[in-house]
Structure formats: structure tokens, C-alpha cells
PDB file of C-alpha atoms in Angstrom:
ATOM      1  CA  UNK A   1       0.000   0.000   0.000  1.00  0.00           C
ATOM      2  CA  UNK A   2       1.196   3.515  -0.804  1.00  0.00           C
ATOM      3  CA  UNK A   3       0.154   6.484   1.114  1.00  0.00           C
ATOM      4  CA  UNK A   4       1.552   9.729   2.079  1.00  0.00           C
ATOM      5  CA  UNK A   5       3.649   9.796  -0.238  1.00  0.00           C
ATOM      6  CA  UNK A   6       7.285  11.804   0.857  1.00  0.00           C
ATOM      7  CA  UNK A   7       4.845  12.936   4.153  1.00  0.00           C
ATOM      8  CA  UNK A   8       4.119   9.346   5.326  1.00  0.00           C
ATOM      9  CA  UNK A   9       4.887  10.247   8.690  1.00  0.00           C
ATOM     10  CA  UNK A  10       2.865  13.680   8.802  1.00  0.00           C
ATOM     11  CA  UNK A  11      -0.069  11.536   7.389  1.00  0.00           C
ATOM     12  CA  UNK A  12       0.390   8.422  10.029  1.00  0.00           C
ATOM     13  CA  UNK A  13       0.570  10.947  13.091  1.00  0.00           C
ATOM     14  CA  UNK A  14      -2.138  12.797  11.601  1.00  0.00           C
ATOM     15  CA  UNK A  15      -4.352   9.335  11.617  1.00  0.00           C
ATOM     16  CA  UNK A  16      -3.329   8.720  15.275  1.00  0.00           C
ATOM     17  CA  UNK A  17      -4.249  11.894  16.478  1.00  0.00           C
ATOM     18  CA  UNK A  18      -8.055  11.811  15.017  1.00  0.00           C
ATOM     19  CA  UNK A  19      -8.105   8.185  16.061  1.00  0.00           C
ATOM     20  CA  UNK A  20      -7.493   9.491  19.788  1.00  0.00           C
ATOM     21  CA  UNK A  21      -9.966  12.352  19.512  1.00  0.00           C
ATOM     22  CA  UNK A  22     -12.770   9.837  18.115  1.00  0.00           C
ATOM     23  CA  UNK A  23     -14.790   9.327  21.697  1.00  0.00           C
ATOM     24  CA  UNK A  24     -16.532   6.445  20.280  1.00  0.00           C
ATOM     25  CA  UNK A  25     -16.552   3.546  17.742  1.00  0.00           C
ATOM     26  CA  UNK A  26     -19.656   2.028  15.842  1.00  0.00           C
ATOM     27  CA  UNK A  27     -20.139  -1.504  15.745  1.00  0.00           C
ATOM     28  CA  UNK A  28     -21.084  -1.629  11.867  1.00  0.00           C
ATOM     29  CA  UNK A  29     -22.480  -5.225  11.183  1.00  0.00           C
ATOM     30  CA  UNK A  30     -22.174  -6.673   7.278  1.00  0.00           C
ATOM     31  CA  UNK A  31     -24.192  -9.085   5.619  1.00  0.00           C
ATOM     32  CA  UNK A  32     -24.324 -10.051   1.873  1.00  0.00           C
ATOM     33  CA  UNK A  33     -27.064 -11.191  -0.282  1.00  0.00           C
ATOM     34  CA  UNK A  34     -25.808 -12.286  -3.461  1.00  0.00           C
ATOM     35  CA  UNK A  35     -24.522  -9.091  -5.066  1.00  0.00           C
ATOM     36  CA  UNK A  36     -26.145  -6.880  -2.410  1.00  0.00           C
ATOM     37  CA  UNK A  37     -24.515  -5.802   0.849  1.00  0.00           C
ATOM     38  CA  UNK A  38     -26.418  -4.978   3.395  1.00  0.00           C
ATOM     39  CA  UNK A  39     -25.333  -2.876   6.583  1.00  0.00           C
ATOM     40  CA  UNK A  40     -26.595  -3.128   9.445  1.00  0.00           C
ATOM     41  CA  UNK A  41     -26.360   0.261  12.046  1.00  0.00           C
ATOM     42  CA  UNK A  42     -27.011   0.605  15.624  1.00  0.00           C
ATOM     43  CA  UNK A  43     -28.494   3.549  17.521  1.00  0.00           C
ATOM     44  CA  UNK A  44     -26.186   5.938  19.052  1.00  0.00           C
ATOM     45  CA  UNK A  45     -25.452   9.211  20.006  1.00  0.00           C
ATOM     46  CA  UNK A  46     -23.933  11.445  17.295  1.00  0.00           C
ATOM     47  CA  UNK A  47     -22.889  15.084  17.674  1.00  0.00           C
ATOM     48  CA  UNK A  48     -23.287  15.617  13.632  1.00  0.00           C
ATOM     49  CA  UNK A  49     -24.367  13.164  10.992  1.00  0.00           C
ATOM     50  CA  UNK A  50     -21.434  11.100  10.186  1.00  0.00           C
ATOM     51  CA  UNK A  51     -20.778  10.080   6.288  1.00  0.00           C
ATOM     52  CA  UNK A  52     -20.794   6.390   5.466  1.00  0.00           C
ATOM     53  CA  UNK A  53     -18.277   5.302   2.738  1.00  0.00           C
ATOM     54  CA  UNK A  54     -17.603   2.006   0.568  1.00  0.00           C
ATOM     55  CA  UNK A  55     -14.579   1.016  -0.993  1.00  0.00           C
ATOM     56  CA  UNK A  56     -14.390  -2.134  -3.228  1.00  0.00           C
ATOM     57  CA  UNK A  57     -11.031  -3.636  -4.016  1.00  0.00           C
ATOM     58  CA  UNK A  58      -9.797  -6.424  -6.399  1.00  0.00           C
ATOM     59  CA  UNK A  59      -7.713  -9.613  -4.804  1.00  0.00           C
ATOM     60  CA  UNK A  60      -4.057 -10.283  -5.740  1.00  0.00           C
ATOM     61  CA  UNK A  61      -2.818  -8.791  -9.250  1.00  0.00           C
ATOM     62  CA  UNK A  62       0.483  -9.427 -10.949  1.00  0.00           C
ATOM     63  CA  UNK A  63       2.293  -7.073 -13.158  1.00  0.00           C
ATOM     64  CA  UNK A  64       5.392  -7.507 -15.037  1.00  0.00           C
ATOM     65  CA  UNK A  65       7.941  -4.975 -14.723  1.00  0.00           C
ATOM     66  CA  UNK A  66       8.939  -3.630 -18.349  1.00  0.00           C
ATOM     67  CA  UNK A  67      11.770  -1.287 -17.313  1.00  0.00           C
ATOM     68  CA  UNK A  68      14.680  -0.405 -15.208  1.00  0.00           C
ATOM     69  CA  UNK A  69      16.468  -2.038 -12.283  1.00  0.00           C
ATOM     70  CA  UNK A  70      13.461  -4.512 -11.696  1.00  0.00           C
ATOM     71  CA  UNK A  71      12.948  -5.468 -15.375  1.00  0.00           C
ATOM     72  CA  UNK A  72      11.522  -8.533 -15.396  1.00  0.00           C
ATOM     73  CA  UNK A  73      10.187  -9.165 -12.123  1.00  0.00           C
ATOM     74  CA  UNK A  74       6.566 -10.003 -10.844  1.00  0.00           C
ATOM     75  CA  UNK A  75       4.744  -7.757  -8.508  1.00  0.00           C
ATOM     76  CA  UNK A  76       1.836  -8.897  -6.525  1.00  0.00           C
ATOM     77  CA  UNK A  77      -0.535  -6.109  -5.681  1.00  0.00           C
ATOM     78  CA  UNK A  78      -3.042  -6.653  -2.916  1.00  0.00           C
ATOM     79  CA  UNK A  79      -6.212  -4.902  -2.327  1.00  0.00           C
ATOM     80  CA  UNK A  80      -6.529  -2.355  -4.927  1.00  0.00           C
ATOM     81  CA  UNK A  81      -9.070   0.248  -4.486  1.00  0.00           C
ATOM     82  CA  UNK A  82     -11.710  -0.446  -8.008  1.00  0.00           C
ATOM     83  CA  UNK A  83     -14.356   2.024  -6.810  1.00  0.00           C
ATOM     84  CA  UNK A  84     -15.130   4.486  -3.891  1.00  0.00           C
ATOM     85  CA  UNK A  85     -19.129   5.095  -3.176  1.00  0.00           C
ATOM     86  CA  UNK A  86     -20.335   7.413  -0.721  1.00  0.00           C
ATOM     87  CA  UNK A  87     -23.454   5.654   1.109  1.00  0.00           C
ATOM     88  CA  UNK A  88     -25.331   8.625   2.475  1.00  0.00           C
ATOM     89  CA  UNK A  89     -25.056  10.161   5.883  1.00  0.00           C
ATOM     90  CA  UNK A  90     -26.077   8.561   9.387  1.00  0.00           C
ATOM     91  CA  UNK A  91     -27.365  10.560  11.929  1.00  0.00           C
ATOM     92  CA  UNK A  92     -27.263   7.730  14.998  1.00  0.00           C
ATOM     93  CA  UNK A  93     -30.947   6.354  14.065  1.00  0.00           C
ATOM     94  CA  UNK A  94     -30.381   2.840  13.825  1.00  0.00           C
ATOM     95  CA  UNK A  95     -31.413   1.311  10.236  1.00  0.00           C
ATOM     96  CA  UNK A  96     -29.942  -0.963   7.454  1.00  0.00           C
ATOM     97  CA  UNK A  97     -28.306   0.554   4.650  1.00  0.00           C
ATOM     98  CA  UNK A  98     -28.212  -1.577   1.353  1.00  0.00           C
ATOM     99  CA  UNK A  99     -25.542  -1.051  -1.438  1.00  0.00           C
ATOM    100  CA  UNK A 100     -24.787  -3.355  -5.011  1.00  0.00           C
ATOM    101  CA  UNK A 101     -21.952  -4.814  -4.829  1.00  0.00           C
ATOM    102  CA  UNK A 102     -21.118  -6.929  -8.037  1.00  0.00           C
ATOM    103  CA  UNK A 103     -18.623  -9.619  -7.512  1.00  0.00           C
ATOM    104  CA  UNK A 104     -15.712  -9.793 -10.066  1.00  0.00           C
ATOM    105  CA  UNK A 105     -15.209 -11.827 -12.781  1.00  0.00           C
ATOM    106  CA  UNK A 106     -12.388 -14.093 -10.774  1.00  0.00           C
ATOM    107  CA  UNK A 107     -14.801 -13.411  -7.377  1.00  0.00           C
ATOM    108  CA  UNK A 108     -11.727 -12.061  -5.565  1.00  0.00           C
ATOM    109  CA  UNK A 109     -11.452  -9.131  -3.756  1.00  0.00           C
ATOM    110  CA  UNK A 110     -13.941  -7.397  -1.212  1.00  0.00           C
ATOM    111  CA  UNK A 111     -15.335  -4.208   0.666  1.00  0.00           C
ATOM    112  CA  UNK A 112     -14.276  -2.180   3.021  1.00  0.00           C
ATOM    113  CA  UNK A 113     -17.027   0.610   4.797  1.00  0.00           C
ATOM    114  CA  UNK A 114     -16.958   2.901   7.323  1.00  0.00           C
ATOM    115  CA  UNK A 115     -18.125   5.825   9.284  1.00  0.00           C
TER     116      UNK A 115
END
């Protein structure tokens, strides 16, 4: 995974700090139905409506390096980000939230969601 880029550590203290000032967590609960997801969420108390996002990503990829000092060697990619959906906004009311979710052709890969 890349991320940050030449600020990796600006970015990772960054994601500590608002993980520290979060005062709660939200026990999200998943269930599929063929090529439907369906999430589940629980009543709580929110303090503003909180978006909820989707990310789909493939399984393992290979690539073949074409140039320079790794010419010819195989990388293996892992969880590639395909598509990012925004699911609406929550506002603590508990409900189910259902979203398509097409499997691939090679039915690798998966979802990730959150608040």
C-alpha cells in the first residue's frame, strides 16, 4: 500500500491523532445477499451526521515490470481500491443501509465501509 507519499509520517501521526480524539466507535455489522450488501447500524449518540463510505477492491494482481532495475520481475498487488461510493449520511438512528456490490469476474477481492 502507498500512502503519504514523501509525508508518510505527517499523514500516520495525523491518523493517530483523530483516532485518539474519536470518543466512540460504531459496531457496523455486514451481511451479503448475493450481489447486495447490506449494513446493518445501531443507535447511538452522534454530535453531527457522520458520512458512510464504501470502498471495493480487487484480490491479488500481478504485473510484469517492463523497465529499469526490476525489469523482469513479478509484482503482486493486494487490495486495490476499483471504486469508492459514498453511502449517504447517518445521523445515529439505527437502520440498514443496502448497497450493489457486483462480484468480479475471478470473485476475488472485497469491501471495506466505514463511518
Amino acid at each position: 500500500m502507498i500512502w503519504g507519499g514523501s509525508h508518510r509520517a505527517k499523514v500516520a501521526n495525523a491518523l493517530v491523532s483523530s483516532m485518539a480524539e474519536a470518543d466512540s466507535r460504531v459496531a457496523l455489522s455486514l451481511r451479503r445477499n448475493g450481489d447486495e450488501l447490506v449494513i446493518m447500524l445501531p443507535s447511538a449518540t452522534v454530535t453531527e451526521r457522520l458520512d458512510l463510505w464504501m470502498v471495493r477492491y480487487s484480490g491479488p494482481h500481478e504485473t510484469k515490470v517492463a523497465r529499469g532495475e526490476n525489469r523482469g520481475a513479478m509484482l503482486v498487488n493486494t487490495h486495490i481500491a476499483l471504486a469508492m461510493e459514498s453511502l449517504g449520511r447517518w445521523d445515529g438512528q439505527a437502520g440498514a443501509i443496502h448497497a450493489d456490490i457486483p462480484l468480479p469476474e475471478d470473485r476475488e477481492g472485497g469491501v471495506a465501509v466505514w463511518l
